[in-house]
PDB file of C-alpha atoms in Angstrom:
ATOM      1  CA  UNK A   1     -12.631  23.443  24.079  1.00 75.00           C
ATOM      2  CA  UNK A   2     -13.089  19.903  22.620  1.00 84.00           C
ATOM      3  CA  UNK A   3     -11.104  17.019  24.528  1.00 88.00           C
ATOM      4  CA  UNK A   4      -8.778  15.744  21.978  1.00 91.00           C
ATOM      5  CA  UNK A   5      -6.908  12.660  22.305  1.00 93.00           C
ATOM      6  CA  UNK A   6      -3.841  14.083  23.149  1.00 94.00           C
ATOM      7  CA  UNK A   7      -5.056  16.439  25.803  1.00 94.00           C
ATOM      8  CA  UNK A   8      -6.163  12.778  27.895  1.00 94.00           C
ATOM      9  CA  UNK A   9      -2.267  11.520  26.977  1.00 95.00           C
ATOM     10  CA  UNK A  10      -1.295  14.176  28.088  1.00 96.00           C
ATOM     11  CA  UNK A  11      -2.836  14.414  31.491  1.00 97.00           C
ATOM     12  CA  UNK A  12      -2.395  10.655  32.153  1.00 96.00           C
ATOM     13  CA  UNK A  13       1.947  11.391  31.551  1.00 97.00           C
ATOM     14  CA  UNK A  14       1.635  14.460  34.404  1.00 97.00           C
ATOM     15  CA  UNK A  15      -0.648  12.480  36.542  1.00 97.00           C
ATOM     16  CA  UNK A  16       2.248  10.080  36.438  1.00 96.00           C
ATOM     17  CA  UNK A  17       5.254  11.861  36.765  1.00 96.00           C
ATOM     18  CA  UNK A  18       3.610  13.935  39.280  1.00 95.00           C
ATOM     19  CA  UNK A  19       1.582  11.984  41.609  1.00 95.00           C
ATOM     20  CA  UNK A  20       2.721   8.332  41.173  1.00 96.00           C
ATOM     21  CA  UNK A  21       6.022   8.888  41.135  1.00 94.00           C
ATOM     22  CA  UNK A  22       5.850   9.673  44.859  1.00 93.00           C
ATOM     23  CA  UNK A  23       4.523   6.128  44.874  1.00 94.00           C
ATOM     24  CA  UNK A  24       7.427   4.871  43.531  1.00 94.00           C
ATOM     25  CA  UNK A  25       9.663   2.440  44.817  1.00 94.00           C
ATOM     26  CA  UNK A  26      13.138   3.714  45.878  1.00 92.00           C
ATOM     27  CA  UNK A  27      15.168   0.271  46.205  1.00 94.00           C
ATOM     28  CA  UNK A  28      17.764   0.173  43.940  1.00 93.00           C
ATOM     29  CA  UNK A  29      17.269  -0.888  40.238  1.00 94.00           C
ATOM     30  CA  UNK A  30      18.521  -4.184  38.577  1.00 94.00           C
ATOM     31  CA  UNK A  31      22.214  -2.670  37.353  1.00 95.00           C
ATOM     32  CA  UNK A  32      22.192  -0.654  40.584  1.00 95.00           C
ATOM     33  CA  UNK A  33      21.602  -3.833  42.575  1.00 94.00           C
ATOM     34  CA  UNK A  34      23.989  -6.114  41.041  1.00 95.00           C
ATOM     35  CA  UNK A  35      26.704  -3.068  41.015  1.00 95.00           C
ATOM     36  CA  UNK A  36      26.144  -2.939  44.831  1.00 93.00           C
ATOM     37  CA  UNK A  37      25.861  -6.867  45.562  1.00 93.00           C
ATOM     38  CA  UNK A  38      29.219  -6.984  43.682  1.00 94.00           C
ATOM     39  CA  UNK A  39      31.570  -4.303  44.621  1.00 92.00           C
ATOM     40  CA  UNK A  40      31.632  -1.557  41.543  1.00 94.00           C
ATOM     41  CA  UNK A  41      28.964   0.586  42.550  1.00 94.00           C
ATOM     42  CA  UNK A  42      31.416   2.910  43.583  1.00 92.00           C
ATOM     43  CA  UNK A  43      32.774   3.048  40.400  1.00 94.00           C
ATOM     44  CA  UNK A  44      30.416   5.330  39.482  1.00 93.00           C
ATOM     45  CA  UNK A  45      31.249   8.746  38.911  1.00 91.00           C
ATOM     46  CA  UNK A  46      29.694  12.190  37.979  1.00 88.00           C
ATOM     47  CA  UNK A  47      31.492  13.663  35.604  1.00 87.00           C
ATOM     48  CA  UNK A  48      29.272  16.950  35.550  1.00 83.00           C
ATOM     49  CA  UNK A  49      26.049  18.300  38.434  1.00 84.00           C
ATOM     50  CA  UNK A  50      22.805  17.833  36.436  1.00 86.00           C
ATOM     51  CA  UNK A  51      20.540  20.841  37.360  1.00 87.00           C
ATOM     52  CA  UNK A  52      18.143  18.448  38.834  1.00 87.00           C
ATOM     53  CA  UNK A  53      19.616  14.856  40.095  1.00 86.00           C
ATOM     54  CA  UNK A  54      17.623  12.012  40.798  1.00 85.00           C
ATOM     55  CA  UNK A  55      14.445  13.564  39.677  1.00 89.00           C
ATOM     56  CA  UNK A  56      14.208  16.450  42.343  1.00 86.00           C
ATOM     57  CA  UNK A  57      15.026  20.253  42.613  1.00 84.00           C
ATOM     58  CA  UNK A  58      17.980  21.414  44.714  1.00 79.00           C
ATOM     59  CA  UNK A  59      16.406  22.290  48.359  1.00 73.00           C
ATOM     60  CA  UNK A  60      14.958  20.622  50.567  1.00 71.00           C
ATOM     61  CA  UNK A  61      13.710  17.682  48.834  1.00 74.00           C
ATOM     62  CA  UNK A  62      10.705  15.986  49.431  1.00 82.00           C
ATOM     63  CA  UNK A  63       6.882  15.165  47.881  1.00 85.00           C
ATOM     64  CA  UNK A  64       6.621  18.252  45.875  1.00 87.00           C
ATOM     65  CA  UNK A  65      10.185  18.307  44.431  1.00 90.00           C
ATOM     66  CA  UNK A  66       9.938  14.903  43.178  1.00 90.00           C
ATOM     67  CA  UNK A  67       6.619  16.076  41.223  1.00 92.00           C
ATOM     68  CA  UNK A  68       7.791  19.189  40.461  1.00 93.00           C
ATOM     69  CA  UNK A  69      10.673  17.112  38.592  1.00 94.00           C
ATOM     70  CA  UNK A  70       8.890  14.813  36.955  1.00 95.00           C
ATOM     71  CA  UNK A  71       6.413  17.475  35.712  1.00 96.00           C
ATOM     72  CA  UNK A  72       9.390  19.614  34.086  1.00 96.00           C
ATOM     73  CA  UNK A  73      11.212  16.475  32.536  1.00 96.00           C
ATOM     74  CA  UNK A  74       7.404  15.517  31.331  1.00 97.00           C
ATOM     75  CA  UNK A  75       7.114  19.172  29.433  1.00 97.00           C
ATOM     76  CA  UNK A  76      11.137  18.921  28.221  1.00 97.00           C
ATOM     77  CA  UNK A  77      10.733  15.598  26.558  1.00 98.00           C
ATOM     78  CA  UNK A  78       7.605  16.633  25.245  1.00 98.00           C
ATOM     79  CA  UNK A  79       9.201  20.090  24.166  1.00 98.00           C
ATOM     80  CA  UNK A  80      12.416  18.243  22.201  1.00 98.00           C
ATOM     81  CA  UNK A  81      10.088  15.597  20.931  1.00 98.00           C
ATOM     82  CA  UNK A  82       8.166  18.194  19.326  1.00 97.00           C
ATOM     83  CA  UNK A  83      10.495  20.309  18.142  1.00 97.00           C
ATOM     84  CA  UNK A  84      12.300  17.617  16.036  1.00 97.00           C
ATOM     85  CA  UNK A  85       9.060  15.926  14.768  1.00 96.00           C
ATOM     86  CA  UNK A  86       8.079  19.601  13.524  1.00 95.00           C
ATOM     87  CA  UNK A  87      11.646  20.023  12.247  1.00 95.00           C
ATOM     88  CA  UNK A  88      11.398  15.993   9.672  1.00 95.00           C
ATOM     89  CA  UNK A  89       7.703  17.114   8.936  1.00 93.00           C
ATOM     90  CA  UNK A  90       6.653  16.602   4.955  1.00 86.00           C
ATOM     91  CA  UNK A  91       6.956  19.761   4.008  1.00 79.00           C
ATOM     92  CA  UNK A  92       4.064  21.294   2.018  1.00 68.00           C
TER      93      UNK A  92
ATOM     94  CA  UNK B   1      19.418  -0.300  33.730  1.00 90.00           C
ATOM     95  CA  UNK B   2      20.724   3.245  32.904  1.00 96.00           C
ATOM     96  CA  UNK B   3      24.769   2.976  33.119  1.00 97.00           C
ATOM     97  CA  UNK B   4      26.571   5.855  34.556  1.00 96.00           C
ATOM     98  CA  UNK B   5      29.575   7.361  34.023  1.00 96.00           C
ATOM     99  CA  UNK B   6      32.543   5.642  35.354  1.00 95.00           C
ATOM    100  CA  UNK B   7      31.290   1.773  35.022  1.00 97.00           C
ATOM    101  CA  UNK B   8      32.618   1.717  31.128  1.00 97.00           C
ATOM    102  CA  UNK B   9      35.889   2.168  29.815  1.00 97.00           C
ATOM    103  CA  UNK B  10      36.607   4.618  26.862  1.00 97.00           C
ATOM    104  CA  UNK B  11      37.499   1.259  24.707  1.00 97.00           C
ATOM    105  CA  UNK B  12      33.863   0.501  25.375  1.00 98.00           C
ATOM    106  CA  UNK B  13      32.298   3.723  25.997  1.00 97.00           C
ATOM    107  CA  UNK B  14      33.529   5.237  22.733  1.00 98.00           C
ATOM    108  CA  UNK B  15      32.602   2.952  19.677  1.00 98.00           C
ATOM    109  CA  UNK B  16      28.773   2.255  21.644  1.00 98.00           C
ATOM    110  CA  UNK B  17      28.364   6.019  21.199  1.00 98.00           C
ATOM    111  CA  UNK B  18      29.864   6.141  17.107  1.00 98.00           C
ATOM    112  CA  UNK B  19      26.998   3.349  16.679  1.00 98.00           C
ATOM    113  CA  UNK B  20      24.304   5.548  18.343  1.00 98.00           C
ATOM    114  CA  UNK B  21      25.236   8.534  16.488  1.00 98.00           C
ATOM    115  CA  UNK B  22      25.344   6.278  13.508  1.00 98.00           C
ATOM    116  CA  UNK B  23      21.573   5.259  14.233  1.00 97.00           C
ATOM    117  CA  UNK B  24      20.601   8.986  15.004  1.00 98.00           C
ATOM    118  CA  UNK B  25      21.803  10.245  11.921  1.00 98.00           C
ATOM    119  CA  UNK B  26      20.935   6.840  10.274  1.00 97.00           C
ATOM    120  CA  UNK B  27      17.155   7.709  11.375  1.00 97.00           C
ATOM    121  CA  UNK B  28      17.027  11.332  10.960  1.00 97.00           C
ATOM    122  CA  UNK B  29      17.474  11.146   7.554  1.00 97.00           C
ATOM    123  CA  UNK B  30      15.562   8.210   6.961  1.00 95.00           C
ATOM    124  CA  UNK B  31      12.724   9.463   8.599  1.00 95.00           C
ATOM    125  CA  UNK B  32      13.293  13.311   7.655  1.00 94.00           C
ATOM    126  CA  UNK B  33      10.040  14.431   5.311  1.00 89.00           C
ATOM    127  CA  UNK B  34       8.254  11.386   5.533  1.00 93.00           C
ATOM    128  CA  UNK B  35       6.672  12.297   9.141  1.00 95.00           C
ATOM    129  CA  UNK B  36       3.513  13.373   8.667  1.00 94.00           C
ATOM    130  CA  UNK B  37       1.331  16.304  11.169  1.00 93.00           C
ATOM    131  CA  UNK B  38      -0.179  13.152  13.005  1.00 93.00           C
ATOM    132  CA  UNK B  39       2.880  11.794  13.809  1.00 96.00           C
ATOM    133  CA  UNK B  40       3.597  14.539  15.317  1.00 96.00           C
ATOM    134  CA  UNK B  41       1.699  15.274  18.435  1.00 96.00           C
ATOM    135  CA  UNK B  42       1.619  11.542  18.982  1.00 97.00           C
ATOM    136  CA  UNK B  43       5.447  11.066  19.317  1.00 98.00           C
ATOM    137  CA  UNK B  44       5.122  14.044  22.131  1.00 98.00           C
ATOM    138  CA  UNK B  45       2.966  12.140  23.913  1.00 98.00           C
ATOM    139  CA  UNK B  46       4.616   8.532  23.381  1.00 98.00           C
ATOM    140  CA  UNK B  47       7.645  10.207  24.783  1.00 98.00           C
ATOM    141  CA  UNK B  48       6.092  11.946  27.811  1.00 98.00           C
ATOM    142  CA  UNK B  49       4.503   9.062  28.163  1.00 98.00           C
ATOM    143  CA  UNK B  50       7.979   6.803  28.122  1.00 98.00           C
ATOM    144  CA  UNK B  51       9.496   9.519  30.431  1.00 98.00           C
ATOM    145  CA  UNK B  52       6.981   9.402  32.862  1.00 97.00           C
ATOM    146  CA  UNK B  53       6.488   5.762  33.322  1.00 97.00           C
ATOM    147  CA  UNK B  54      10.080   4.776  33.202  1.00 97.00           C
ATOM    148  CA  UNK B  55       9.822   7.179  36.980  1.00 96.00           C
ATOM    149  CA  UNK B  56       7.510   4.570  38.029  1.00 96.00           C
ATOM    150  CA  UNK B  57       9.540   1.936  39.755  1.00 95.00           C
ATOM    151  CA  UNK B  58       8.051  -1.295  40.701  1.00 95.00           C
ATOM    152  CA  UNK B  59       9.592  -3.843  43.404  1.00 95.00           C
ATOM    153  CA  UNK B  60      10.415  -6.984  41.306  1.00 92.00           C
ATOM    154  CA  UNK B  61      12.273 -10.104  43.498  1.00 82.00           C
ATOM    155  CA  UNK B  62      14.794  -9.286  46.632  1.00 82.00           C
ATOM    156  CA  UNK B  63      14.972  -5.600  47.386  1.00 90.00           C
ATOM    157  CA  UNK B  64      15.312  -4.992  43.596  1.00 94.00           C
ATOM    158  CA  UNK B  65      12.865  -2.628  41.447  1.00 95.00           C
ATOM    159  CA  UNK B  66      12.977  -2.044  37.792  1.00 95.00           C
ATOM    160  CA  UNK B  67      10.724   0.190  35.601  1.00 95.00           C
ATOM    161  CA  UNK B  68       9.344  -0.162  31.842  1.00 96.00           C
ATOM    162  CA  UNK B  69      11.719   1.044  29.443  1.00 97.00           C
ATOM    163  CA  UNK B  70       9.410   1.394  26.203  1.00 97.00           C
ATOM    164  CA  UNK B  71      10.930   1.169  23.118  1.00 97.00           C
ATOM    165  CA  UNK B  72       8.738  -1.507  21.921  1.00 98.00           C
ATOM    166  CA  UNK B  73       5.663   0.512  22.559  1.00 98.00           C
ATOM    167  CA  UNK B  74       6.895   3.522  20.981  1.00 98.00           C
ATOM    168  CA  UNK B  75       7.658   1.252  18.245  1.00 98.00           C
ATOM    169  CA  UNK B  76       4.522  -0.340  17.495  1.00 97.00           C
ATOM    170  CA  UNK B  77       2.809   2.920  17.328  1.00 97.00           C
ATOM    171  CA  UNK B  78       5.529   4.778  14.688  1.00 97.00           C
ATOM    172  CA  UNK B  79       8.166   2.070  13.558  1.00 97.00           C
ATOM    173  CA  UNK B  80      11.764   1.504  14.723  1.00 98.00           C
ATOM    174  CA  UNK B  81      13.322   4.569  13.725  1.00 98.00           C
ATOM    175  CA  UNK B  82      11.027   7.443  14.723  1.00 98.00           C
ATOM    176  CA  UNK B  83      11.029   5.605  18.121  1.00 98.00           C
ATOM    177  CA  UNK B  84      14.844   5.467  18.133  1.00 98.00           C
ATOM    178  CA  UNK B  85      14.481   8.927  17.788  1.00 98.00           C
ATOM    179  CA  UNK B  86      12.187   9.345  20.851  1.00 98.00           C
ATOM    180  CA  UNK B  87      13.985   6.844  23.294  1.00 98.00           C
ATOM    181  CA  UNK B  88      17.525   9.127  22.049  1.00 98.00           C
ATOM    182  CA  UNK B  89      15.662  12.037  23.082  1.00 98.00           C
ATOM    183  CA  UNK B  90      14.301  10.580  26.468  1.00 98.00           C
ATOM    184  CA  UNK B  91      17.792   9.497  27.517  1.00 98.00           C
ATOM    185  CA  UNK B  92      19.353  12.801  26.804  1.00 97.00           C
ATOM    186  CA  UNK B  93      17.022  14.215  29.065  1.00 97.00           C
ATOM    187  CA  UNK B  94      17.364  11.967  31.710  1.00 97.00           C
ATOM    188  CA  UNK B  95      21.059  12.353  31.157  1.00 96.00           C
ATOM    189  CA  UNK B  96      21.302  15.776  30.962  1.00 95.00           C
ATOM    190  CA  UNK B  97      19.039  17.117  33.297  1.00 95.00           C
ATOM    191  CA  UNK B  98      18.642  14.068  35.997  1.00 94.00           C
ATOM    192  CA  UNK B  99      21.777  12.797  36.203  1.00 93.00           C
ATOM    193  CA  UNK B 100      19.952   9.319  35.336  1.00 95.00           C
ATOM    194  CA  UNK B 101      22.380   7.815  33.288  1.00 95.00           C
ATOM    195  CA  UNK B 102      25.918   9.321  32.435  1.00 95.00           C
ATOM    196  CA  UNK B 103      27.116  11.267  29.472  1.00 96.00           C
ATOM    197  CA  UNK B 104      30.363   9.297  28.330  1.00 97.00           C
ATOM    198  CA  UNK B 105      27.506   5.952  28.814  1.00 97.00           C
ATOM    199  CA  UNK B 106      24.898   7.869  27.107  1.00 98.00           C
ATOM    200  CA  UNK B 107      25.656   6.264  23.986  1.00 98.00           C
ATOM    201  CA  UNK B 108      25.747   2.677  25.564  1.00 98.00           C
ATOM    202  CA  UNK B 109      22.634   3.203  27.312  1.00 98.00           C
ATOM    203  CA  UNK B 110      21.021   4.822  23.680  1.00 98.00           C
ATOM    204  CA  UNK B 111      22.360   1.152  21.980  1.00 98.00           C
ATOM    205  CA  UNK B 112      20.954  -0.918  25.217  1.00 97.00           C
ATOM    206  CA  UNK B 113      17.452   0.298  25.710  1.00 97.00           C
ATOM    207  CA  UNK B 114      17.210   2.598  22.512  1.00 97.00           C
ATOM    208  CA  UNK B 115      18.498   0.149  20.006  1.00 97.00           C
ATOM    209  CA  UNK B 116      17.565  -3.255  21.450  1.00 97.00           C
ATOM    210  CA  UNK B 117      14.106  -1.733  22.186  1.00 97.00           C
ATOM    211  CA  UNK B 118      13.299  -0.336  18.839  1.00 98.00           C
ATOM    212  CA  UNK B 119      14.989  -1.692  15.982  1.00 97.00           C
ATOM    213  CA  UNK B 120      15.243  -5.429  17.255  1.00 97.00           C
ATOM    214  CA  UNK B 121      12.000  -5.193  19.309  1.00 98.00           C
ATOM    215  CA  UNK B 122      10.015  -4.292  15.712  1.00 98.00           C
ATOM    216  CA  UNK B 123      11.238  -6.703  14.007  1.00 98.00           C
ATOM    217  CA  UNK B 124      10.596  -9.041  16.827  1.00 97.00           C
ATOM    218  CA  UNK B 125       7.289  -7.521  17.137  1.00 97.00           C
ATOM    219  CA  UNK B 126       6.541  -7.739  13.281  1.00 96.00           C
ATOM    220  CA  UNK B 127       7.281 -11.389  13.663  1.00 96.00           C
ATOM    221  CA  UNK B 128       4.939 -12.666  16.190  1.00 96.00           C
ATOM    222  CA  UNK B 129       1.990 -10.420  15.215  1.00 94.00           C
ATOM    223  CA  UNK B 130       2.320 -11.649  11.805  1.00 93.00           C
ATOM    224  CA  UNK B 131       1.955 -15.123  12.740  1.00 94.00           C
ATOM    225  CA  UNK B 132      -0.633 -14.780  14.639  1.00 93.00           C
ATOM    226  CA  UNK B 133      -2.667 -11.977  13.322  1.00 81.00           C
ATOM    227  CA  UNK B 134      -5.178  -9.884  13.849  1.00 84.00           C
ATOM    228  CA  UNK B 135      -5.513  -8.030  17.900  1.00 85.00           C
ATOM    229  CA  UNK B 136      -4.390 -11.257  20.102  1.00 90.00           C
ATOM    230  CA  UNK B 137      -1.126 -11.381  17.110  1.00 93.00           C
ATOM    231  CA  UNK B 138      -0.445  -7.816  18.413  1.00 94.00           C
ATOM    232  CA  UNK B 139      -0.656  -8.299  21.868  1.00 96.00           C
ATOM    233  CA  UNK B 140       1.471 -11.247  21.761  1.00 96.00           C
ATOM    234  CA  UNK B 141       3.987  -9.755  19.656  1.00 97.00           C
ATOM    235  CA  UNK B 142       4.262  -6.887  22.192  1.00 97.00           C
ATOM    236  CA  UNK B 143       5.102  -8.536  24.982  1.00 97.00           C
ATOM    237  CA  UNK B 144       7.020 -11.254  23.802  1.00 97.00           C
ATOM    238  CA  UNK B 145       9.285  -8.278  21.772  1.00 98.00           C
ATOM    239  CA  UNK B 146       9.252  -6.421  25.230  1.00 98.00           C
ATOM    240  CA  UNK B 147      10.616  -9.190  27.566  1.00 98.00           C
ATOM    241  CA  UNK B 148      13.358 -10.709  25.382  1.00 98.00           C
ATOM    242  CA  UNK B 149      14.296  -6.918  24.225  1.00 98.00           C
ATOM    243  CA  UNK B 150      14.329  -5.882  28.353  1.00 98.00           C
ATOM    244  CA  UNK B 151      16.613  -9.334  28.861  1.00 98.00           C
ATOM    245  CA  UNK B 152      18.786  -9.088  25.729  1.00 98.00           C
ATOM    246  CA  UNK B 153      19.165  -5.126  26.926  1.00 98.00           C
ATOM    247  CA  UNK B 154      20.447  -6.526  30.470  1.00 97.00           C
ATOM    248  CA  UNK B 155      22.721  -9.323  28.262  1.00 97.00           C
ATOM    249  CA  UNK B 156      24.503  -6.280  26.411  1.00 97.00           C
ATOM    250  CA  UNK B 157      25.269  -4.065  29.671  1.00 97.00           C
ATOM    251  CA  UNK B 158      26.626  -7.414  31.233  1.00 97.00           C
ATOM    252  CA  UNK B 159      28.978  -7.619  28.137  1.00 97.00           C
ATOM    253  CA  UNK B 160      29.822  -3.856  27.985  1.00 97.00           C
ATOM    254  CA  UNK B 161      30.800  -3.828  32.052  1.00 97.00           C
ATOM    255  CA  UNK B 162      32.731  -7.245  31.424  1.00 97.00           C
ATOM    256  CA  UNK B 163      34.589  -5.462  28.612  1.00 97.00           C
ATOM    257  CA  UNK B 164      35.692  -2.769  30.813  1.00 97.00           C
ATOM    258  CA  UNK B 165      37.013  -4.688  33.396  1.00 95.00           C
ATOM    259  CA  UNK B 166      34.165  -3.609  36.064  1.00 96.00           C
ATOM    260  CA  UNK B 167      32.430  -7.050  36.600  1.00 95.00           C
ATOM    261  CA  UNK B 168      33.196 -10.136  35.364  1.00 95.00           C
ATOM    262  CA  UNK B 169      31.111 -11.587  32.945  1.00 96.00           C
ATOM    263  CA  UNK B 170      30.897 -14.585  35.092  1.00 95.00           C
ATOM    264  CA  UNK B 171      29.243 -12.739  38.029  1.00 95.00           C
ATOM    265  CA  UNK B 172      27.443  -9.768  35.924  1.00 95.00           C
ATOM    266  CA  UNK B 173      25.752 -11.897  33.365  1.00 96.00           C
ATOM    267  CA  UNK B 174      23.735 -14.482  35.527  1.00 96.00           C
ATOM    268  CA  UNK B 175      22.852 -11.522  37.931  1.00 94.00           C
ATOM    269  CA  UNK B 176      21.674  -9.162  35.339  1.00 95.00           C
ATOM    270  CA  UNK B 177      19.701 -11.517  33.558  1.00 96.00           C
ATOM    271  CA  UNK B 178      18.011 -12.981  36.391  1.00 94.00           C
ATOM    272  CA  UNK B 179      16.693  -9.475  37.757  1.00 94.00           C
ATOM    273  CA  UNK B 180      15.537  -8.437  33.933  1.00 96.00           C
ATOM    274  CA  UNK B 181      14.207 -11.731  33.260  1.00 96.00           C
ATOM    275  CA  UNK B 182      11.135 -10.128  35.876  1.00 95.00           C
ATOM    276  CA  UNK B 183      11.336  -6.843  34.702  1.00 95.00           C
ATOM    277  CA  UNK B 184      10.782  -8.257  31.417  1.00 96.00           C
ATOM    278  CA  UNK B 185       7.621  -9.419  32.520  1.00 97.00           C
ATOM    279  CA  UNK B 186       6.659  -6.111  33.740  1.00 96.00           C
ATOM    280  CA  UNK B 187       7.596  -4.733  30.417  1.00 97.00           C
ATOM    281  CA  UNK B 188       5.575  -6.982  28.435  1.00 97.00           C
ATOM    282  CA  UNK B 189       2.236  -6.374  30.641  1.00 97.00           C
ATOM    283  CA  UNK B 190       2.580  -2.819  30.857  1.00 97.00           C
ATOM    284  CA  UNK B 191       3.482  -2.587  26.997  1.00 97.00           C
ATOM    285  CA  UNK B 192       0.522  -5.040  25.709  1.00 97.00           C
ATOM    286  CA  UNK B 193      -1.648  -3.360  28.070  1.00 97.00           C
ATOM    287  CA  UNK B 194      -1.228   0.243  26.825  1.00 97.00           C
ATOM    288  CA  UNK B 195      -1.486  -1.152  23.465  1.00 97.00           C
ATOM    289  CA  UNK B 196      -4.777  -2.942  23.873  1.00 96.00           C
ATOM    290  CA  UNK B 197      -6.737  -0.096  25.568  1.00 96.00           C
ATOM    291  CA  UNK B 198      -5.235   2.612  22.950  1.00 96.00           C
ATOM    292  CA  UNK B 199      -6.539  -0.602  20.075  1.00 94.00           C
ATOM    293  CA  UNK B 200      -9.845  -0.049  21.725  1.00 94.00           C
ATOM    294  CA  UNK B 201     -10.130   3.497  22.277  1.00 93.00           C
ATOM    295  CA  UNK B 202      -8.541   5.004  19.371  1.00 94.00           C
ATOM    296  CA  UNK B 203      -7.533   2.277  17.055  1.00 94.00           C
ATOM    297  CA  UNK B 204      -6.657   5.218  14.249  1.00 95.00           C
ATOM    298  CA  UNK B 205      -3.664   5.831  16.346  1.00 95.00           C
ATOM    299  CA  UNK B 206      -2.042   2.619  16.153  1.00 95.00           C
ATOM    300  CA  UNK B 207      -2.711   2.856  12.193  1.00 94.00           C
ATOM    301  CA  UNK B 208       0.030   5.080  11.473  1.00 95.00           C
ATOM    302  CA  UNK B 209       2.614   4.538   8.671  1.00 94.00           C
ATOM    303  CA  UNK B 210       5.673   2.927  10.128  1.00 96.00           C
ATOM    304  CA  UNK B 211       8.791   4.620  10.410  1.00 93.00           C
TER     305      UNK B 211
END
């Protein structure tokens, strides 16, 4: 099989979502941090359960959740991306 | 900066998502038939790409992080609206499946780092790299369009939580913009730098017609 382009793109989004997110740093983010510092943070509120919230599976959490995560959002975003793009194609 | 639910009032909440559905129809049609089959495995990967490395949190200035957001990239390589397109489709995700970002603030969050990103970062983009030309011009315009579009993105959710009564503006802006002010700069390396190596490896990609 000849190593396209995208096949290296590819790789270099799981690689990330995978194995550097676990790298990642968990302190809070700038909104998150200024929500906290002054007192609405717990405004927040979730109006529904997302199947897999803040990037892991329901269980027991850890290393291989998080990558297991970020691998599955990786292949949905590329999935919906795709399909649309296919969908506005020039047609022939 | 992804807002969730609760932080916004519905007098704010609901007209930020009427413009965002606006833009998504606005570039759905605009862009509809003109895509052509190499756009097409290229906006897959810009927006696994975008997914993946807005995971990547960095630790900016006192016990803050922040992550790239990417509309400017996206934008350079297919043109405002296909990447409004791929930063709506990004934040669904996130909102839908990793409760990163809420639904009701879905369209706020599509206007902050969808809209800002794309349609003012290309045309902030455009600007700089024509005045300057040639790769440098592109480089430049990169990062200049990512760090004001990363600070003018942390300006509008300062204005949208002041609106709703959750933070003053007084105490939200000046915070906000301080922390995105760095991020901005971590925007702007990671976006020229992605850029410049994809210029040098396969410079055909960055050719596309502009959408």
């Amino acid at each position: 099989m000849k190593l396209r382009w995208w096949m290296v793109g590819l790789a270099v989004c799981l690689l990330m979502a995978g194995v550097l997110s676990l790298f990642a740093s968990p302190l809070p983010d700038g909104l998150e941090r200024v929500a906290e510092d002054h007192g609405f943070a717990g405004k927040a509120e979730e109006l529904f359960s997302s199947p897999l919230p803040d990037y892991s599976l329901p269980g027991p959490g850890g290393a291989l959740s998080t990558s297991l995560a970020g691998v599955l959002g990786v292949v949905l975003v590329l999935l919906l991306t795709l399909l649309w793009a296919r969908v506005l194609r020039k047609k022939k | 900066m992804h807002l969730p639910d609760g932080f916004l009032t519905p007098a704010v909440w609901v007209p930020l998502w009427a413009i965002a559905a606006g833009a998504l129809a606005l570039s759905t049609w605009r862009v509809n038939r003109r895509l052509e089959d190499r756009h097409v495995p290229l906006l897959g990967v810009l927006a696994a790409f975008v997914f993946a490395v807005q995971m990547l949190n960095v630790p900016v200035a006192g016990g803050t992080s922040g992550h790239v957001v990417g509309g400017v990239l996206i934008s350079v390589f297919v043109g405002p609206l296909a990447a409004f397109l791929v930063m709506g489709s990004i934040l669904a995700v996130q909102a839908l499946f990793f409760q990163d970002g809420g639904i009701t603030t879905l369209g706020a969050n599509m206007v902050n780092m969808g809209l800002i990103g794309t349609f003012l970062g290309y045309w902030l983009y455009r600007l700089v790299s024509d005045a300057l030309r040639g790769g440098r011009g592109r480089l430049a315009g990169a990062g200049v369009a990512g760090w004001v579009t990363i600070v003018l993105a942390s300006v509008a959710c300062s204005l949208e939580l002041a609106a709703s009564g959750t933070s003053p503006l007084g105490v939200a802006l000046p915070a906000m913009v301080g922390y995105h002010m760095v991020i901005g700069v971590v925007e702007a390396v990671v976006t020229a730098a992605v850029i410049g190596f994809v210029s040098g490896a396969r410079p055909d990609l960055l050719e596309l017609p502009k959408l």
